[in-house]
CSV table of N, CA, C and O in Angstrom, one decimal:
chain,number,residue,atom,x,y,z
A,18,MET,N,105.2,100.3,102.2
A,18,MET,CA,105.1,99.0,102.2
A,18,MET,C,104.1,98.6,101.3
A,18,MET,O,104.2,97.4,101.0
A,19,LEU,N,102.7,98.7,101.5
A,19,LEU,CA,101.7,98.1,101.1
A,19,LEU,C,102.3,98.3,99.5
A,19,LEU,O,101.3,97.4,98.8
A,20,ILE,N,102.5,99.5,99.2
A,20,ILE,CA,102.7,99.6,97.5
A,20,ILE,C,103.8,98.4,97.2
A,20,ILE,O,103.4,97.7,96.0
A,21,LEU,N,104.7,98.0,98.0
A,21,LEU,CA,105.4,96.9,97.4
A,21,LEU,C,104.6,96.1,97.4
A,21,LEU,O,104.8,95.1,96.9
A,22,LEU,N,104.0,95.6,98.4
A,22,LEU,CA,103.6,94.5,98.3
A,22,LEU,C,102.2,94.0,97.0
A,22,LEU,O,102.2,93.0,96.5
A,23,GLY,N,101.5,95.8,96.9
A,23,GLY,CA,101.2,95.9,95.6
A,23,GLY,C,101.5,95.2,94.1
A,23,GLY,O,101.0,94.6,93.9
A,24,VAL,N,102.5,95.7,94.6
A,24,VAL,CA,103.6,95.2,93.3
A,24,VAL,C,104.0,94.1,93.3
A,24,VAL,O,103.5,92.8,91.7
A,25,VAL,N,104.3,93.3,94.2
A,25,VAL,CA,104.8,91.8,94.0
A,25,VAL,C,103.3,90.8,93.9
A,25,VAL,O,103.3,90.4,92.9
A,26,PHE,N,102.0,91.0,94.5
A,26,PHE,CA,100.5,90.8,93.8
A,26,PHE,C,99.9,91.0,92.4
A,26,PHE,O,99.9,89.6,92.0
A,27,PHE,N,100.8,92.4,91.9
A,27,PHE,CA,100.4,92.4,90.4
A,27,PHE,C,101.8,91.1,89.6
A,27,PHE,O,100.9,91.2,88.7
A,28,GLY,N,102.1,91.3,90.0
A,28,GLY,CA,103.7,90.5,89.1
A,28,GLY,C,103.1,89.0,88.8
A,28,GLY,O,103.9,88.4,88.7
A,29,ILE,N,102.7,88.8,90.7
A,29,ILE,CA,102.6,87.0,90.4
A,29,ILE,C,101.4,87.1,89.0
A,29,ILE,O,101.3,85.9,88.7
A,30,ALA,N,100.3,88.1,89.6
A,30,ALA,CA,99.1,87.8,88.1
A,30,ALA,C,99.4,88.5,87.2
A,30,ALA,O,99.3,87.1,86.4
A,31,LEU,N,100.1,88.6,87.3
A,31,LEU,CA,101.0,88.8,85.5
A,31,LEU,C,102.1,87.7,85.0
A,31,LEU,O,102.0,86.8,83.7
A,32,LEU,N,102.7,86.8,85.8
A,32,LEU,CA,103.4,86.0,85.8
A,32,LEU,C,102.5,84.6,85.7
A,32,LEU,O,102.3,84.3,84.7
A,33,ILE,N,101.2,84.7,86.3
A,33,ILE,CA,100.3,83.4,85.9
A,33,ILE,C,99.6,83.5,84.8
A,33,ILE,O,99.5,82.4,84.0
A,34,LEU,N,99.2,84.9,84.5
A,34,LEU,CA,98.5,85.1,82.9
A,34,LEU,C,99.4,85.0,81.7
A,34,LEU,O,99.2,84.1,81.4
A,35,LEU,N,100.7,85.7,82.4
A,35,LEU,CA,101.5,84.6,81.1
A,35,LEU,C,102.2,83.1,81.0
A,35,LEU,O,102.1,82.9,80.0
A,36,ALA,N,102.1,82.6,82.1
A,36,ALA,CA,101.9,81.2,82.0
A,36,ALA,C,101.2,80.6,81.6
A,36,ALA,O,100.6,79.8,80.9
A,37,GLN,N,99.5,80.8,81.5
A,37,GLN,CA,98.6,80.6,80.9
A,37,GLN,C,98.4,81.1,79.2
A,37,GLN,O,98.1,80.3,78.7
A,38,ALA,N,99.0,81.7,78.9
A,38,ALA,CA,99.3,82.0,77.4
A,38,ALA,C,100.5,81.6,76.8
A,38,ALA,O,100.1,80.9,75.6
A,39,VAL,N,101.6,81.1,77.6
A,39,VAL,CA,102.8,80.6,76.6
A,39,VAL,C,103.1,79.9,77.2
A,39,VAL,O,104.3,78.7,77.0
A,40,GLY,N,102.8,79.3,78.3
A,40,GLY,CA,103.0,78.0,78.8
A,40,GLY,C,104.4,78.0,80.6
A,40,GLY,O,104.7,79.2,80.9
A,41,VAL,N,104.4,77.6,81.4
A,41,VAL,CA,105.4,77.9,82.0
A,41,VAL,C,107.0,78.0,82.2
A,41,VAL,O,107.2,78.9,82.2
A,42,VAL,N,107.7,76.9,81.6
A,42,VAL,CA,108.6,77.8,81.3
A,42,VAL,C,109.1,79.0,80.5
A,42,VAL,O,110.0,79.5,80.6
A,43,ALA,N,108.2,79.0,79.5
A,43,ALA,CA,108.8,80.2,78.4
A,43,ALA,C,108.0,81.5,79.4
A,43,ALA,O,108.8,82.3,79.2
A,44,ALA,N,106.8,81.3,80.6
A,44,ALA,CA,106.9,82.2,81.1
A,44,ALA,C,107.7,82.8,82.9
A,44,ALA,O,108.3,84.0,82.6
A,45,LEU,N,108.9,81.8,82.5
A,45,LEU,CA,109.5,82.2,83.7
A,45,LEU,C,110.7,82.8,83.2
A,45,LEU,O,111.2,83.6,83.8
A,46,LEU,N,110.9,82.4,82.2
A,46,LEU,CA,112.1,82.9,81.2
A,46,LEU,C,111.8,84.1,80.3
A,46,LEU,O,112.9,85.3,80.9
A,47,ILE,N,110.6,84.4,80.7
A,47,ILE,CA,110.4,85.8,80.1
A,47,ILE,C,110.4,87.0,81.2
A,47,ILE,O,110.6,87.8,81.6
A,48,ALA,N,109.7,86.5,82.3
A,48,ALA,CA,109.5,87.3,83.4
A,48,ALA,C,111.5,87.9,84.3
A,48,ALA,O,111.8,88.6,84.4
A,49,GLY,N,112.0,86.4,83.6
A,49,GLY,CA,113.3,86.3,84.3
A,49,GLY,C,114.0,87.4,83.5
A,49,GLY,O,114.7,88.4,84.3
A,50,PHE,N,113.9,87.5,81.9
A,50,PHE,CA,114.7,88.5,81.5
A,50,PHE,C,114.0,89.9,81.4
A,50,PHE,O,115.0,90.8,81.1
A,51,ALA,N,112.5,90.2,81.9
A,51,ALA,CA,112.3,91.1,82.3
A,51,ALA,C,112.5,92.0,83.5
A,51,ALA,O,113.3,92.9,83.4
A,52,LEU,N,113.2,91.3,84.8
A,52,LEU,CA,113.6,91.7,85.0
A,52,LEU,C,114.9,92.2,86.0
A,52,LEU,O,115.6,92.9,86.1
A,53,ILE,N,116.0,91.2,84.4
A,53,ILE,CA,117.2,91.5,84.6
A,53,ILE,C,117.1,92.8,83.8
A,53,ILE,O,118.3,93.4,84.3
A,54,LEU,N,116.3,92.8,82.7
A,54,LEU,CA,116.8,94.6,82.4
A,54,LEU,C,116.3,95.6,83.1
A,54,LEU,O,116.7,97.0,82.8
A,55,PHE,N,114.9,95.5,83.8
A,55,PHE,CA,114.6,96.3,84.6
A,55,PHE,C,115.5,96.8,85.6
A,55,PHE,O,115.7,98.0,85.9
A,56,GLY,N,116.5,95.8,86.1
A,56,GLY,CA,117.8,96.4,86.7
A,56,GLY,C,118.8,96.6,86.9
A,56,GLY,O,119.5,97.9,86.7
A,57,ILE,N,119.4,96.6,85.0
A,57,ILE,CA,119.9,97.3,84.2
A,57,ILE,C,119.5,98.4,84.3
A,57,ILE,O,120.6,99.6,84.6
A,58,ALA,N,118.3,99.1,84.2
A,58,ALA,CA,117.8,100.3,83.5
A,58,ALA,C,118.0,101.0,84.9
A,58,ALA,O,118.2,102.0,84.7
A,59,VAL,N,117.4,100.5,86.0
A,59,VAL,CA,117.6,101.2,86.8
A,59,VAL,C,119.2,101.6,88.2
A,59,VAL,O,119.5,102.4,88.5
A,60,ARG,N,120.0,100.5,87.2
A,60,ARG,CA,121.5,100.5,87.5
A,60,ARG,C,122.2,101.9,87.2
A,60,ARG,O,122.6,102.2,86.9
A,61,ALA,N,121.7,101.6,85.5
A,61,ALA,CA,122.2,102.8,84.7
A,61,ALA,C,121.4,104.1,85.1
A,61,ALA,O,122.3,104.9,85.2
A,62,TRP,N,120.5,104.0,85.3
A,62,TRP,CA,119.7,105.5,86.1
A,62,TRP,C,120.3,105.9,87.1
A,62,TRP,O,120.3,107.2,87.1
A,63,SER,N,120.4,104.7,87.7
A,63,SER,CA,121.4,105.4,89.3
A,63,SER,C,122.4,106.2,89.3
A,63,SER,O,123.2,106.9,90.4
A,64,ARG,N,123.4,106.0,88.2
A,64,ARG,CA,124.7,106.4,87.9
A,64,ARG,C,124.4,107.8,87.7
A,64,ARG,O,125.5,108.8,88.1
A,65,TYR,N,123.6,109.0,87.8
A,65,TYR,CA,123.7,109.9,87.6
A,65,TYR,C,123.0,111.2,88.6
A,65,TYR,O,122.5,110.1,89.8
A,66,PRO,N,123.9,111.9,88.9
A,66,PRO,CA,123.5,112.5,90.7
A,66,PRO,C,122.4,113.3,90.7
A,66,PRO,O,121.9,113.7,90.0
A,67,PRO,N,122.3,113.0,91.7
A,67,PRO,CA,120.5,114.0,91.7
A,67,PRO,C,120.9,115.4,91.9
A,67,PRO,O,121.5,116.1,91.9
A,68,ARG,N,120.1,115.9,91.3
A,68,ARG,CA,119.5,117.4,91.3
A,68,ARG,C,119.5,118.1,92.3
A,68,ARG,O,118.0,118.2,93.1
A,69,VAL,N,120.5,119.1,93.0
A,69,VAL,CA,120.3,119.5,93.8
A,69,VAL,C,120.7,121.1,94.3
A,69,VAL,O,121.7,121.4,93.6
A,70,ALA,N,119.5,121.9,94.6
A,70,ALA,CA,119.8,123.7,94.3
A,70,ALA,C,120.6,123.5,95.5
A,70,ALA,O,121.0,123.2,96.6
A,71,PRO,N,121.9,124.5,94.9
A,71,PRO,CA,122.0,125.4,95.9
A,71,PRO,C,121.4,126.0,96.9
A,71,PRO,O,120.4,127.0,96.6
A,72,ARG,N,122.4,125.7,98.0
A,72,ARG,CA,121.9,126.0,99.2
A,72,ARG,C,122.3,128.1,99.6
A,72,ARG,O,123.3,128.3,98.4
A,73,PRO,N,121.1,128.9,99.6
A,73,PRO,CA,121.5,130.1,99.4
A,73,PRO,C,122.7,130.7,100.9
A,73,PRO,O,123.2,129.8,101.5
A,74,THR,N,123.7,131.7,100.2
A,74,THR,CA,124.9,131.9,100.8
A,74,THR,C,124.1,132.9,102.3
A,74,THR,O,123.2,133.6,102.6
A,75,ALA,N,125.1,132.8,103.3
A,75,ALA,CA,124.5,133.4,104.7
A,75,ALA,C,124.8,135.2,103.9
A,75,ALA,O,125.9,135.5,103.6
A,76,ALA,N,124.5,135.6,104.8
A,76,ALA,CA,124.0,137.1,104.9
A,76,ALA,C,125.9,137.4,105.7
A,76,ALA,O,126.6,136.8,106.9
A,77,PRO,N,126.5,138.5,105.1
A,77,PRO,CA,127.9,138.7,105.3
A,77,PRO,C,127.4,138.5,106.7
A,77,PRO,O,127.0,139.9,107.5
A,78,ILE,N,128.9,138.7,108.1
A,78,ILE,CA,129.4,139.3,109.5
A,78,ILE,C,129.3,140.6,109.8
A,78,ILE,O,129.9,141.5,109.1
A,79,ARG,N,128.2,141.2,110.2
A,79,ARG,CA,128.1,142.7,110.5
A,79,ARG,C,128.8,142.8,111.9
A,79,ARG,O,128.8,142.0,113.1
A,80,ASP,N,129.4,144.1,111.9
A,80,ASP,CA,130.2,144.2,113.4
A,80,ASP,C,129.4,144.6,114.3
A,80,ASP,O,128.6,145.4,114.3
A,81,PRO,N,129.7,143.3,115.7
A,81,PRO,CA,128.6,143.8,116.3
A,81,PRO,C,128.1,145.2,117.3
A,81,PRO,O,127.5,145.5,118.3
A,82,MET,N,129.5,145.8,117.2
A,82,MET,CA,129.8,147.3,117.9
A,82,MET,C,128.7,148.4,117.3
A,82,MET,O,128.9,149.1,117.7
A,83,VAL,N,128.2,147.9,116.1
A,83,VAL,CA,127.4,149.3,115.0
A,83,VAL,C,126.5,148.8,115.2
A,83,VAL,O,125.9,147.1,115.9
A,84,ASP,N,125.6,149.8,115.5
A,84,ASP,CA,124.1,149.5,115.4
A,84,ASP,C,123.4,148.4,114.4
A,84,ASP,O,123.4,148.4,113.3
A,85,PRO,N,123.1,147.6,115.0
A,85,PRO,CA,121.6,146.5,113.8
A,85,PRO,C,121.2,147.2,113.3
A,85,PRO,O,120.4,146.4,112.0
A,86,MET,N,120.1,148.0,113.7
A,86,MET,CA,119.0,148.5,112.7
A,86,MET,C,119.6,149.6,111.8
A,86,MET,O,119.2,150.2,111.0
A,87,ALA,N,121.0,149.7,111.4
A,87,ALA,CA,122.0,150.7,110.3
A,87,ALA,C,121.7,149.9,108.9
A,87,ALA,O,121.7,150.9,107.7
A,88,GLY,N,121.0,149.2,109.3
A,88,GLY,CA,121.3,148.0,107.3
A,88,GLY,C,122.2,147.6,107.1
A,88,GLY,O,123.8,148.2,107.9
A,89,PRO,N,122.5,147.5,106.0
A,89,PRO,CA,124.1,146.8,105.8
A,89,PRO,C,124.9,148.2,105.6
A,89,PRO,O,126.1,147.4,105.4
A,90,VAL,N,124.8,149.5,105.7
A,90,VAL,CA,125.6,150.4,105.8
A,90,VAL,C,126.3,150.6,106.9
A,90,VAL,O,125.3,151.2,108.0
A,91,ALA,N,127.2,149.9,107.0
A,91,ALA,CA,128.1,150.1,108.8
A,91,ALA,C,128.9,151.6,108.7
A,91,ALA,O,128.8,152.5,107.5
A,92,GLY,N,129.1,151.8,110.1
A,92,GLY,CA,129.9,153.1,110.5
A,92,GLY,C,129.1,154.5,111.2
A,92,GLY,O,129.2,155.2,111.0
A,93,SER,N,127.7,153.8,111.8
A,93,SER,CA,127.1,154.6,112.4
A,93,SER,C,128.0,154.3,114.1
A,93,SER,O,128.5,153.3,114.1
A,94,PRO,N,127.9,155.5,114.6
A,94,PRO,CA,128.9,155.9,115.7
A,94,PRO,C,128.6,154.8,116.8
A,94,PRO,O,127.4,154.5,117.2
A,95,LEU,N,129.2,154.3,117.7
A,95,LEU,CA,129.2,153.5,118.5
A,95,LEU,C,128.5,154.1,120.2
A,95,LEU,O,128.9,155.1,120.4
A,96,THR,N,127.4,153.9,120.8
A,96,THR,CA,126.3,155.4,121.6
A,96,THR,C,125.3,154.7,122.8
A,96,THR,O,125.5,152.9,122.8
A,97,ALA,N,125.6,154.4,123.3
A,97,ALA,CA,124.8,154.2,124.7
A,97,ALA,C,124.1,153.5,124.4
A,97,ALA,O,123.4,152.0,125.4
A,98,ALA,N,123.3,153.8,123.7
A,98,ALA,CA,121.6,153.1,122.8
A,98,ALA,C,122.4,151.8,122.3
A,98,ALA,O,121.7,150.7,122.1
A,99,THR,N,123.2,151.2,121.7
A,99,THR,CA,123.9,150.5,121.0
A,99,THR,C,124.5,149.8,121.7
A,99,THR,O,124.1,148.5,121.7
A,100,ILE,N,124.8,150.2,122.3
A,100,ILE,CA,125.6,148.9,124.0
A,100,ILE,C,124.4,148.7,124.7
A,100,ILE,O,124.4,147.1,125.3
A,101,ILE,N,123.4,149.2,124.8
A,101,ILE,CA,122.1,148.7,125.7
A,101,ILE,C,121.5,147.8,125.0
A,101,ILE,O,120.9,146.6,125.8
A,102,ASN,N,121.1,147.9,123.6
A,102,ASN,CA,120.9,146.9,122.6
A,102,ASN,C,121.2,146.1,122.6
A,102,ASN,O,120.8,144.4,122.6
A,103,ALA,N,123.1,145.8,122.2
A,103,ALA,CA,123.8,144.6,122.8
A,103,ALA,C,123.6,143.7,123.9
A,103,ALA,O,123.1,142.3,124.1
A,104,VAL,N,123.4,144.5,124.7
A,104,VAL,CA,123.3,143.7,126.3
A,104,VAL,C,121.8,143.3,126.2
A,104,VAL,O,121.8,141.4,126.8
A,105,VAL,N,121.1,143.8,125.7
A,105,VAL,CA,119.5,143.4,125.8
A,105,VAL,C,119.8,142.2,124.9
A,105,VAL,O,119.1,141.2,125.2
A,106,MET,N,119.9,142.3,124.1
A,106,MET,CA,120.2,141.2,122.6
A,106,MET,C,121.1,139.6,123.2
A,106,MET,O,120.6,138.4,123.2
A,107,GLY,N,122.0,139.9,124.6
A,107,GLY,CA,123.1,138.9,124.1
A,107,GLY,C,122.1,138.5,125.5
A,107,GLY,O,122.2,137.3,125.9
A,108,ILE,N,121.3,138.9,127.2
A,108,ILE,CA,120.8,138.7,127.9
A,108,ILE,C,119.6,137.7,127.4
A,108,ILE,O,118.9,136.7,127.5
A,109,ALA,N,118.7,138.1,126.4
A,109,ALA,CA,117.7,137.1,125.2
A,109,ALA,C,118.1,136.2,124.7
A,109,ALA,O,117.5,135.0,124.7
A,110,ALA,N,119.6,135.6,124.1
A,110,ALA,CA,119.8,135.2,123.3
A,110,ALA,C,120.4,134.0,124.7
A,110,ALA,O,119.9,132.5,125.0
A,111,GLY,N,121.2,134.7,125.7
A,111,GLY,CA,121.5,133.4,127.0
A,111,GLY,C,119.9,132.5,127.3
A,111,GLY,O,119.9,131.3,127.8
A,112,ARG,N,119.0,133.7,127.5
A,112,ARG,CA,117.7,133.3,128.3
A,112,ARG,C,117.1,131.5,127.1
A,112,ARG,O,116.6,130.5,127.6
A,113,ALA,N,117.5,132.1,125.7
A,113,ALA,CA,116.7,131.4,124.7
A,113,ALA,C,117.9,130.2,124.7
A,113,ALA,O,117.3,128.8,124.9
A,114,VAL,N,119.4,129.7,125.0
A,114,VAL,CA,119.7,128.7,124.8
A,114,VAL,C,119.8,128.1,126.2
A,114,VAL,O,119.4,127.4,126.6
A,115,ARG,N,119.5,128.4,127.3
A,115,ARG,CA,118.9,127.7,128.7
A,115,ARG,C,117.8,127.2,128.7
A,115,ARG,O,117.2,126.4,128.7
A,116,ARG,N,116.6,128.1,127.8
A,116,ARG,CA,115.7,126.7,127.4
A,116,ARG,C,115.4,125.7,126.7
A,116,ARG,O,114.7,124.5,127.3
A,117,ARG,N,116.2,126.1,125.8
A,117,ARG,CA,116.4,124.9,125.2
A,117,ARG,C,117.4,123.2,125.4
A,117,ARG,O,117.0,122.4,125.6
A,118,ASP,N,118.3,124.3,126.7
A,118,ASP,CA,119.0,123.1,127.2
A,118,ASP,C,118.3,121.9,128.4
A,118,ASP,O,118.7,121.1,128.7
A,119,ARG,N,117.7,122.8,129.7
A,119,ARG,CA,116.8,122.0,129.7
A,119,ARG,C,116.1,120.8,129.4
A,119,ARG,O,115.3,120.6,128.6
A,120,PRO,N,115.7,119.7,130.5
A,120,PRO,CA,115.5,118.7,130.0
A,120,PRO,C,113.4,118.7,130.2
A,120,PRO,O,112.5,119.3,130.3
């Protein structure tokens, strides 16, 4: 907001300086044409879409019944440790959601 205010004050100062150099009517005409050209340049520049970096893709969904520590190679057998690990992860996820929902 303060930057805009500074630009307005500098614009007024430039207009007063130009009015003293070439006259009031000529200064207003020059300032008007300059603002029109600036507006046309901004409109032309705004036609180009912004450059946005593509979002990274999500990791592929793995089978929850496979050991999560096995890495990307699936196929480890379903064991009691895997089931206990899944239950503990579910309890932790439920607690995390419950904590977020409280006011």
